[in-house]
CSV table of C-alpha atoms and ligand atoms in Angstrom, one decimal:
chain,number,residue,atom,x,y,z
Y,119,MET,CA,5.0,-6.8,-30.4
Y,120,TYR,CA,4.5,-3.0,-29.9
Y,121,PHE,CA,2.9,-1.4,-26.8
Y,122,ASP,CA,2.6,2.2,-25.8
Y,123,TYR,CA,3.8,1.4,-22.3
Y,124,ILE,CA,5.6,-1.3,-20.5
Y,125,ILE,CA,4.7,-1.3,-16.8
Y,126,LEU,CA,7.2,-3.1,-14.7
Y,127,GLY,CA,5.5,-4.5,-11.6
Y,128,GLN,CA,1.9,-5.3,-10.8
Y,129,GLY,CA,1.6,-4.2,-7.1
Y,130,VAL,CA,-1.1,-1.7,-6.3
Y,131,SER,CA,0.9,1.0,-8.2
Y,132,GLY,CA,1.3,-1.0,-11.5
Y,133,THR,CA,-2.4,-2.1,-11.2
Y,134,PHE,CA,-3.8,1.4,-11.0
Y,135,LEU,CA,-1.4,2.8,-13.6
Y,136,SER,CA,-2.2,0.1,-16.1
Y,137,TYR,CA,-5.9,0.7,-15.5
Y,138,TYR,CA,-5.7,4.5,-16.0
Y,139,LEU,CA,-3.5,4.2,-19.1
Y,140,GLN,CA,-5.9,1.6,-20.7
Y,141,LYS,CA,-8.8,3.9,-19.8
Y,142,GLU,CA,-7.0,6.6,-22.0
Y,143,GLY,CA,-6.9,4.1,-24.8
Y,144,LYS,CA,-3.2,3.3,-24.5
Y,145,THR,CA,-1.8,-0.3,-25.0
Y,146,VAL,CA,0.1,-1.6,-22.0
Y,147,LEU,CA,2.1,-4.7,-21.2
Y,148,VAL,CA,2.5,-5.3,-17.5
Y,149,ILE,CA,5.6,-7.4,-16.6
Y,150,ASP,CA,5.4,-9.0,-13.2
Y,151,ASP,CA,7.1,-12.1,-11.8
Y,152,GLY,CA,4.2,-13.1,-9.6
Y,153,GLU,CA,6.3,-13.1,-6.5
Y,154,LYS,CA,4.0,-14.2,-3.6
Y,155,TYR,CA,5.3,-12.0,-0.7
Y,156,THR,CA,5.3,-8.4,-1.9
Y,157,ALA,CA,4.2,-5.3,0.0
Y,158,SER,CA,0.9,-5.2,-1.9
Y,159,ARG,CA,0.1,-8.8,-1.6
Y,160,ILE,CA,0.5,-8.9,2.2
Y,161,ALA,CA,-0.8,-5.3,3.0
Y,162,SER,CA,-3.8,-5.1,5.2
Y,163,GLY,CA,-5.3,-2.4,2.9
Y,164,VAL,CA,-6.2,0.1,5.6
Y,165,ILE,CA,-6.8,3.7,4.5
Y,166,ASN,CA,-6.4,5.8,7.6
Y,167,PRO,CA,-7.0,9.6,7.5
Y,168,VAL,CA,-4.9,10.2,10.6
Y,169,THR,CA,-1.3,9.3,11.3
Y,170,GLY,CA,1.4,9.0,13.9
Y,171,ARG,CA,1.5,9.3,17.7
Y,172,ARG,CA,0.2,12.9,17.4
Y,173,VAL,CA,-2.8,11.7,15.4
Y,174,VAL,CA,-2.5,14.4,12.8
Y,175,GLU,CA,-4.2,14.3,9.4
Y,176,THR,CA,-2.4,12.2,6.9
Y,177,TRP,CA,-0.7,14.1,4.0
Y,178,MET,CA,-3.3,15.3,1.4
Y,179,ILE,CA,-5.9,12.9,2.8
Y,180,ASN,CA,-8.8,15.2,2.0
Y,181,ASP,CA,-8.0,14.7,-1.7
Y,182,ILE,CA,-6.5,11.3,-1.6
Y,183,MET,CA,-9.1,9.3,0.4
Y,184,PRO,CA,-12.2,10.3,-1.6
Y,185,PHE,CA,-10.1,9.7,-4.8
Y,186,ALA,CA,-9.1,6.3,-3.6
Y,187,LEU,CA,-12.6,5.3,-2.6
Y,188,ASN,CA,-13.8,6.2,-6.1
Y,189,ALA,CA,-10.9,4.4,-7.8
Y,190,TYR,CA,-11.4,1.1,-6.0
Y,191,GLN,CA,-15.2,1.3,-6.8
Y,192,GLU,CA,-14.3,1.8,-10.5
Y,193,LEU,CA,-12.1,-1.2,-10.4
Y,194,GLU,CA,-14.9,-3.2,-8.7
Y,195,GLN,CA,-17.0,-2.6,-11.8
Y,196,GLN,CA,-14.1,-3.9,-14.0
Y,197,ILE,CA,-13.5,-7.2,-12.1
Y,198,ASN,CA,-16.9,-7.8,-10.4
Y,199,VAL,CA,-15.6,-8.1,-6.9
Y,200,THR,CA,-16.2,-6.0,-3.8
Y,201,LEU,CA,-12.9,-4.2,-3.2
Y,202,ILE,CA,-13.5,-1.5,-0.6
Y,203,GLN,CA,-15.7,-1.0,2.5
Y,204,GLN,CA,-15.8,1.4,5.4
Y,205,CYS,CA,-14.2,0.0,8.5
Y,206,ASN,CA,-13.4,2.4,11.3
Y,207,ILE,CA,-10.4,2.1,13.6
Y,208,LEU,CA,-10.7,1.7,17.3
Y,209,SER,CA,-7.5,2.9,19.0
Y,210,PHE,CA,-6.9,1.6,22.5
Y,211,HIS,CA,-4.8,4.2,24.2
Y,212,SER,CA,-1.7,2.4,25.6
Y,213,SER,CA,-0.4,5.4,27.6
Y,214,LEU,CA,-1.7,8.6,29.2
Y,215,GLN,CA,0.3,10.6,26.6
Y,216,MET,CA,-1.5,8.8,23.7
Y,217,LYS,CA,-4.9,9.4,25.3
Y,218,GLN,CA,-4.0,13.0,25.8
Y,219,ALA,CA,-2.8,13.4,22.2
Y,220,PHE,CA,-6.1,12.0,21.0
Y,221,GLU,CA,-8.2,14.1,23.2
Y,222,HIS,CA,-6.2,17.2,22.4
Y,223,ARG,CA,-6.9,16.7,18.7
Y,224,LEU,CA,-10.6,16.1,19.2
Y,225,PRO,CA,-11.8,19.7,18.9
Y,226,GLU,CA,-9.5,20.7,16.0
Y,227,ALA,CA,-9.5,17.4,14.0
Y,228,ASN,CA,-12.9,16.3,15.0
Y,229,LYS,CA,-13.7,15.6,11.3
Y,230,TYR,CA,-12.0,12.2,11.7
Y,231,LEU,CA,-11.7,11.6,15.5
Y,232,LYS,CA,-14.5,10.7,17.9
Y,233,ILE,CA,-15.2,8.8,21.1
Y,234,PRO,CA,-16.8,5.5,20.2
Y,235,ALA,CA,-20.4,5.0,21.2
Y,236,HIS,CA,-20.2,1.7,23.1
Y,237,GLU,CA,-16.7,1.6,24.6
Y,238,GLU,CA,-17.9,-0.7,27.6
Y,239,ALA,CA,-18.9,-3.5,25.2
Y,240,LEU,CA,-15.2,-3.8,24.1
Y,241,GLN,CA,-14.4,-5.0,27.6
Y,242,ASP,CA,-15.7,-8.4,26.5
Y,243,TYR,CA,-12.9,-8.7,24.0
Y,244,PHE,CA,-9.9,-6.7,25.2
Y,245,ASN,CA,-8.1,-5.7,28.4
Y,246,PHE,CA,-7.8,-1.9,28.5
Y,247,SER,CA,-8.0,0.9,31.1
Y,248,LEU,CA,-7.2,4.1,29.3
Y,249,GLY,CA,-10.1,4.4,27.0
Y,250,VAL,CA,-10.6,4.1,23.3
Y,251,GLY,CA,-10.7,6.6,20.4
Y,252,GLU,CA,-12.4,6.1,17.1
Y,253,THR,CA,-11.1,7.2,13.6
Y,254,SER,CA,-13.9,7.6,11.1
Y,255,PRO,CA,-14.3,7.2,8.2
Y,256,CYS,CA,-11.5,4.7,7.5
Y,257,TYR,CA,-11.6,2.3,4.6
Y,258,LEU,CA,-10.4,-1.2,4.1
Y,259,ALA,CA,-9.3,-2.2,0.5
Y,260,ASP,CA,-9.0,-5.8,-0.5
Y,261,ILE,CA,-5.6,-5.6,-2.3
Y,262,GLN,CA,-5.2,-9.3,-2.8
Y,263,GLN,CA,-8.5,-9.5,-4.8
Y,264,LEU,CA,-7.6,-6.3,-6.6
Y,265,ILE,CA,-4.3,-7.7,-7.8
Y,266,LEU,CA,-5.7,-11.1,-8.6
Y,267,GLY,CA,-8.8,-9.8,-10.4
Y,268,TRP,CA,-6.9,-7.2,-12.4
Y,269,ARG,CA,-4.2,-9.7,-13.3
Y,270,LYS,CA,-6.8,-12.1,-14.7
Y,271,LYS,CA,-8.2,-9.2,-16.8
Y,272,LEU,CA,-4.7,-8.2,-18.1
Y,273,ALA,CA,-4.0,-11.8,-19.0
Y,274,GLU,CA,-7.3,-12.0,-20.9
Y,275,LYS,CA,-6.3,-8.9,-22.9
Y,276,GLU,CA,-2.8,-10.4,-23.5
Y,277,ALA,CA,-1.4,-7.5,-21.6
Y,278,LEU,CA,0.5,-9.5,-18.9
Y,279,LEU,CA,3.9,-11.1,-19.1
Y,280,GLU,CA,4.8,-13.2,-16.0
Y,281,VAL,CA,8.6,-13.2,-16.0
Y,282,LYS,CA,11.4,-11.6,-14.0
Y,283,PHE,CA,12.4,-8.5,-16.0
Y,284,ASP,CA,16.2,-8.3,-16.4
Y,285,TRP,CA,17.6,-4.8,-17.1
Y,286,LYS,CA,20.6,-6.3,-18.9
Y,287,ASP,CA,18.3,-7.3,-21.7
Y,288,ALA,CA,16.7,-3.9,-22.1
Y,289,LEU,CA,17.8,-1.4,-24.7
Y,290,ILE,CA,16.7,2.1,-23.8
Y,291,THR,CA,16.9,5.0,-26.3
Y,292,ASN,CA,15.3,8.4,-26.3
Y,293,GLU,CA,12.7,7.0,-28.7
Y,294,GLY,CA,11.6,4.0,-26.6
Y,295,ILE,CA,12.5,0.7,-25.1
Y,296,ARG,CA,13.2,-2.7,-26.6
Y,297,TYR,CA,13.1,-5.8,-24.5
Y,298,HIS,CA,13.5,-9.1,-26.4
Y,299,ASP,CA,10.8,-9.0,-29.1
Y,300,ILE,CA,8.8,-6.2,-27.3
Y,301,THR,CA,9.1,-2.5,-28.1
Y,302,ALA,CA,7.3,0.3,-26.3
Y,303,LYS,CA,7.4,4.1,-26.2
Y,304,LYS,CA,8.1,4.1,-22.5
Y,305,ILE,CA,8.7,1.8,-19.5
Y,306,ILE,CA,7.2,2.9,-16.2
Y,307,CYS,CA,8.9,1.3,-13.2
Y,308,CYS,CA,6.5,0.2,-10.4
Y,309,GLU,CA,8.9,-2.3,-8.8
Y,310,GLY,CA,8.2,-1.4,-5.2
Y,311,ALA,CA,11.1,-2.3,-2.8
Y,312,LEU,CA,13.0,-3.9,-5.7
Y,313,GLY,CA,13.3,-0.4,-7.2
Y,314,VAL,CA,16.5,0.0,-5.2
Y,315,SER,CA,18.4,-1.9,-7.9
Y,316,ASN,CA,16.8,-0.2,-10.9
Y,317,PRO,CA,19.7,1.2,-12.9
Y,318,TYR,CA,17.9,4.5,-13.7
Y,319,PHE,CA,16.6,5.3,-10.2
Y,320,ARG,CA,18.8,3.5,-7.7
Y,321,SER,CA,20.2,6.8,-6.4
Y,322,LEU,CA,16.8,7.9,-5.0
Y,323,PRO,CA,16.7,8.1,-1.2
Y,324,TYR,CA,15.0,4.7,-0.6
Y,325,ALA,CA,14.7,3.6,3.1
Y,326,LYS,CA,13.0,0.2,2.8
Y,327,ASN,CA,11.6,-1.4,5.9
Y,328,LYS,CA,10.3,-4.8,6.6
Y,329,GLY,CA,6.8,-5.7,7.9
Y,330,GLU,CA,5.5,-9.0,9.3
Y,331,VAL,CA,2.0,-10.3,9.6
Y,332,LEU,CA,0.2,-13.1,11.4
Y,333,ILE,CA,-3.0,-14.4,9.9
Y,334,VAL,CA,-5.2,-15.7,12.7
Y,335,GLU,CA,-8.6,-17.1,13.5
Y,336,ILE,CA,-10.4,-15.3,16.3
Y,337,PRO,CA,-13.9,-16.8,16.1
Y,338,ASP,CA,-15.5,-14.6,18.7
Y,339,LEU,CA,-14.2,-11.1,17.7
Y,340,PRO,CA,-16.7,-8.8,15.8
Y,341,ARG,CA,-15.6,-8.0,12.3
Y,342,LYS,CA,-16.9,-4.5,11.8
Y,343,ASN,CA,-13.9,-2.6,13.1
Y,344,ILE,CA,-10.1,-2.4,13.0
Y,345,TYR,CA,-8.5,-2.7,16.4
Y,346,LYS,CA,-5.3,-0.9,17.3
Y,347,GLN,CA,-2.9,-0.9,20.2
Y,348,GLY,CA,0.7,-1.0,18.9
Y,349,LEU,CA,-0.5,-4.0,16.9
Y,350,THR,CA,-3.3,-3.6,14.4
Y,351,ILE,CA,-6.0,-6.3,14.1
Y,352,VAL,CA,-7.8,-6.1,10.8
Y,353,PRO,CA,-10.7,-8.2,9.5
Y,354,TRP,CA,-9.2,-10.4,6.7
Y,355,LYS,CA,-11.0,-12.7,4.3
Y,356,GLU,CA,-13.5,-15.4,5.5
Y,357,ASN,CA,-13.3,-15.8,9.3
Y,358,LEU,CA,-9.7,-14.6,9.6
Y,359,PHE,CA,-7.9,-11.5,11.0
Y,360,TRP,CA,-4.6,-9.9,9.8
Y,361,ILE,CA,-2.3,-8.9,12.7
Y,362,GLY,CA,0.7,-6.7,12.2
Y,363,SER,CA,2.9,-4.9,11.6
Y,364,PRO,CA,6.1,-3.4,12.9
Y,365,TYR,CA,8.6,-1.3,10.9
Y,366,GLU,CA,11.9,-3.2,11.0
Y,367,TRP,CA,14.9,-1.2,9.7
Y,368,ASN,CA,17.7,-3.7,10.5
Y,369,TYR,CA,17.2,-7.1,8.9
Y,370,SER,CA,19.4,-9.6,7.1
Y,371,ASP,CA,16.6,-11.1,4.9
Y,372,THR,CA,12.9,-10.7,4.2
Y,373,ARG,CA,11.7,-14.0,5.7
Y,374,PRO,CA,9.2,-14.1,8.6
Y,375,THR,CA,11.0,-14.3,12.0
Y,376,ALA,CA,10.3,-16.2,15.2
Y,377,ALA,CA,11.0,-13.0,17.1
Y,378,PHE,CA,8.0,-11.2,15.6
Y,379,LYS,CA,5.7,-14.2,16.2
Y,380,ILE,CA,6.7,-14.5,19.9
Y,381,LYS,CA,6.5,-10.8,20.5
Y,382,THR,CA,3.1,-10.6,18.9
Y,383,GLN,CA,1.8,-13.5,21.0
Y,384,LEU,CA,3.0,-11.8,24.2
Y,385,GLN,CA,1.3,-8.6,23.2
Y,386,LEU,CA,-1.9,-10.5,22.4
Y,387,GLN,CA,-1.7,-12.2,25.8
Y,388,GLN,CA,-1.9,-8.8,27.5
Y,389,TRP,CA,-4.5,-7.2,25.2
Y,390,LEU,CA,-6.9,-9.8,23.7
Y,391,LYS,CA,-9.2,-11.7,26.0
Y,392,LEU,CA,-10.3,-14.2,23.3
Y,393,PRO,CA,-8.8,-17.5,22.1
Y,394,TYR,CA,-7.1,-17.4,18.7
Y,395,ARG,CA,-5.2,-19.7,16.4
Y,396,ILE,CA,-2.3,-18.7,14.1
Y,397,VAL,CA,-2.8,-20.0,10.5
Y,398,ASP,CA,-0.1,-18.1,8.6
Y,399,HIS,CA,2.9,-15.8,8.9
Y,400,TRP,CA,4.2,-13.5,6.2
Y,401,ALA,CA,6.8,-10.8,5.6
Y,402,ALA,CA,7.7,-8.3,2.9
Y,403,GLU,CA,9.5,-5.0,2.4
Y,404,ARG,CA,7.7,-1.6,2.2
Y,405,PRO,CA,9.1,0.7,-0.6
Y,406,ALA,CA,9.6,3.6,1.9
Y,407,ASN,CA,11.9,6.6,1.5
Y,408,THR,CA,13.5,9.2,3.7
Y,409,GLU,CA,11.1,11.9,2.5
Y,410,ARG,CA,7.9,9.9,2.9
Y,411,ARG,CA,6.6,11.2,-0.4
Y,412,PRO,CA,6.1,9.1,-3.6
Y,413,PHE,CA,8.4,9.1,-6.7
Y,414,VAL,CA,6.3,10.0,-9.7
Y,415,GLY,CA,7.2,11.0,-13.3
Y,416,VAL,CA,9.6,10.6,-16.1
Y,417,HIS,CA,13.3,10.5,-15.7
Y,418,PRO,CA,14.9,14.0,-16.2
Y,419,LEU,CA,17.5,12.6,-18.6
Y,420,HIS,CA,15.9,9.4,-20.1
Y,421,ALA,CA,12.5,10.4,-21.7
Y,422,SER,CA,11.5,6.7,-22.2
Y,423,VAL,CA,11.8,5.7,-18.5
Y,424,GLY,CA,9.3,6.7,-15.8
Y,425,ILE,CA,8.6,5.8,-12.3
Y,426,LEU,CA,5.7,5.3,-9.9
Y,427,ASN,CA,7.2,4.1,-6.6
Y,428,GLY,CA,8.1,5.2,-3.1
Y,429,MET,CA,4.6,4.6,-1.7
Y,430,GLY,CA,6.1,3.6,1.7
Y,431,THR,CA,3.5,2.7,4.3
Y,432,LYS,CA,0.5,4.2,2.5
Y,433,GLY,CA,0.4,2.7,-1.0
Y,434,CYS,CA,-3.2,1.6,-0.8
Y,435,SER,CA,-4.3,5.2,-0.6
Y,436,LEU,CA,-1.5,7.0,-2.5
Y,437,ALA,CA,-1.1,4.7,-5.5
Y,438,PRO,CA,-4.6,5.3,-7.1
Y,439,TYR,CA,-4.2,9.1,-6.8
Y,440,PHE,CA,-0.7,9.3,-8.1
Y,441,ALA,CA,-1.2,6.6,-10.8
Y,442,ASN,CA,-3.9,9.0,-12.2
Y,443,GLU,CA,-1.7,12.0,-11.8
Y,444,LEU,CA,1.1,10.3,-13.7
Y,445,THR,CA,-1.4,9.2,-16.4
Y,446,GLN,CA,-2.7,12.7,-16.8
Y,447,SER,CA,0.8,14.1,-17.0
Y,448,LEU,CA,1.8,11.6,-19.7
Y,449,MET,CA,-1.4,12.2,-21.7
Y,450,ASN,CA,-1.9,16.0,-21.3
Y,451,HIS,CA,1.3,17.3,-19.7
Y,452,THR,CA,-0.5,18.3,-16.6
Y,453,PRO,CA,1.7,19.0,-13.6
Y,454,ILE,CA,2.6,16.4,-11.0
Y,455,ASN,CA,2.5,17.6,-7.4
Y,456,PRO,CA,6.0,19.0,-6.8
Y,457,LEU,CA,6.3,17.1,-3.6
Y,458,ALA,CA,5.9,13.8,-5.5
Y,459,ASP,CA,7.4,14.8,-8.9
Y,460,ILE,CA,10.6,12.9,-9.6
Y,461,ARG,CA,12.1,16.0,-11.0
Y,462,ARG,CA,12.8,17.2,-7.5
Y,463,PHE,CA,15.7,14.7,-7.6
Y,464,SER,CA,17.0,16.0,-11.0
Y,465,LYS,CA,20.4,16.8,-9.6
Y,466,ILE,CA,21.1,13.3,-8.2
Y,467,LEU,CA,19.5,11.5,-11.3
Y,468,MET,CA,21.7,13.3,-13.8
U,1223,FAD,C1,3.0,-5.7,6.3
U,1223,FAD,C2,2.6,-4.6,5.4
U,1223,FAD,C3,1.4,-4.0,5.7
U,1223,FAD,C4,1.0,-2.9,5.0
U,1223,FAD,N1,-0.2,-2.3,5.2
U,1223,FAD,C5,-0.7,-1.2,4.5
U,1223,FAD,C6,-1.9,-0.7,4.7
U,1223,FAD,O1,-2.7,-1.1,5.5
U,1223,FAD,N2,-2.3,0.4,4.0
U,1223,FAD,C7,-1.4,1.0,3.1
U,1223,FAD,O2,-1.8,2.0,2.5
U,1223,FAD,N3,-0.2,0.5,2.8
U,1223,FAD,C8,0.2,-0.6,3.5
U,1223,FAD,N4,1.4,-1.2,3.3
U,1223,FAD,C9,2.3,-0.5,2.3
U,1223,FAD,C10,1.9,-0.9,0.9
U,1223,FAD,O3,1.8,-2.3,0.9
U,1223,FAD,C11,2.8,-0.4,-0.1
U,1223,FAD,O4,3.0,1.0,-0.1
U,1223,FAD,C12,2.4,-0.8,-1.5
U,1223,FAD,O5,1.9,-2.1,-1.6
U,1223,FAD,C13,3.5,-0.6,-2.6
U,1223,FAD,O6,2.9,-1.0,-3.8
U,1223,FAD,P1,3.8,-1.0,-5.1
U,1223,FAD,O7,3.0,-1.5,-6.2
U,1223,FAD,O8,4.5,0.3,-5.3
U,1223,FAD,O9,5.0,-2.1,-4.8
U,1223,FAD,P2,4.9,-3.7,-4.6
U,1223,FAD,O10,3.7,-4.1,-3.9
U,1223,FAD,O11,6.2,-4.1,-4.0
U,1223,FAD,O12,4.8,-4.3,-6.1
U,1223,FAD,C14,5.9,-4.3,-7.0
U,1223,FAD,C15,5.7,-5.5,-7.9
U,1223,FAD,O13,6.8,-5.5,-8.9
U,1223,FAD,C16,7.3,-6.8,-9.1
U,1223,FAD,N5,8.6,-6.7,-9.6
U,1223,FAD,C17,9.6,-5.9,-9.1
U,1223,FAD,N6,10.7,-6.0,-9.9
U,1223,FAD,C18,10.4,-6.9,-10.9
U,1223,FAD,C19,11.2,-7.4,-12.0
U,1223,FAD,N7,12.5,-7.1,-12.2
U,1223,FAD,N8,10.5,-8.3,-12.8
U,1223,FAD,C20,9.2,-8.6,-12.6
U,1223,FAD,N9,8.5,-8.2,-11.6
U,1223,FAD,C21,9.1,-7.3,-10.7
U,1223,FAD,C22,7.2,-7.4,-7.7
U,1223,FAD,O14,7.2,-8.8,-7.7
U,1223,FAD,C23,5.8,-6.8,-7.2
U,1223,FAD,O15,4.8,-7.7,-7.7
U,1223,FAD,C24,1.8,-2.3,4.0
U,1223,FAD,C25,3.0,-2.9,3.7
U,1223,FAD,C26,3.4,-4.1,4.4
U,1223,FAD,C27,4.7,-4.8,4.1
């Protein structure tokens, strides 16, 4: 079986990359093991234009957010499911410094920050005393539906292989890749956190971290906003909410922990006035790196191996944009943003 491209991994990166390459008329085979607890499968899907304690604009957000909105809407047409909606963030200031940082940014970054119209009404649901800021517009992407719907589409086109890919069985030459009875011109690695053991890219400066999530029922909480105070409460499917998620750097395994569950319950006790019921608890690793910029492009030594990874905490917005940039680079030799281009690591990849 011959394909133009093998795409290794069908998280949000592999999903968008396979879409854009197919759109260019290329044949792809996506290899993904169907692992249940991956970053993409448990991500809340928030696209937030501001970041950090200093509430500054997220890197390249003025290009990346409109691109992402359009990309999810295009995929909606492909799989006939609503994938993206506007859902603004209400940030409950937890300290005077955070309140001041928000208010300080209001005049200069007022494009995304504002004071919410009916702050008092939130007193029915939450305990707070230092006020609330609103970030608008923010978007919420349904990554689970995206992956599920696109996977079905790939399977229909016989473009999906649900197995664990083993590098020991891959023969890589300058002309292409052979894997069992499959040959392709290139393999593009979209393995997320498992990319740390990819033999071609393992020297990249990965700095994975673990995130945990509680899925809860909160029957009386309005579903038109995302609520944030240390924890983030995000409307999830049906009548559920997604609550997460810390960045854990020291961990011995990727399973959910009792410590996270207890800590979250204690935080909710202080903050949320409404009754809730926990229905699920998940954990996964984020494919973060020390530079906080994606890894995009073709290996400087091995022309038949490429990468789209390193999406860190922001894959839901970064992946569509850089999947397209990589596709355009592969098709038309257009440049990749130098801050994302894998060739910035040429020295350590040689
Ligand atoms: C708790 C949590 C919450 C998050 N919330 C958000 C958010 O709100 N907004 C946001 O933008 N980002 C968020 N993120 C980050 C986001 O999820 C990631 O940046 C993004 O999902 C990375 O996608 P990816 O496709 O690069 O990797 P992954 O999602 O890890 O996908 C990689 C895929 O490759 C497969 N794979 C790997 N190796 C092999 C192999 N050898 N054989 C077969 N298959 C293989 C894996 O099984 C997996 O399906 C969150 C992450 C976590 C953990």
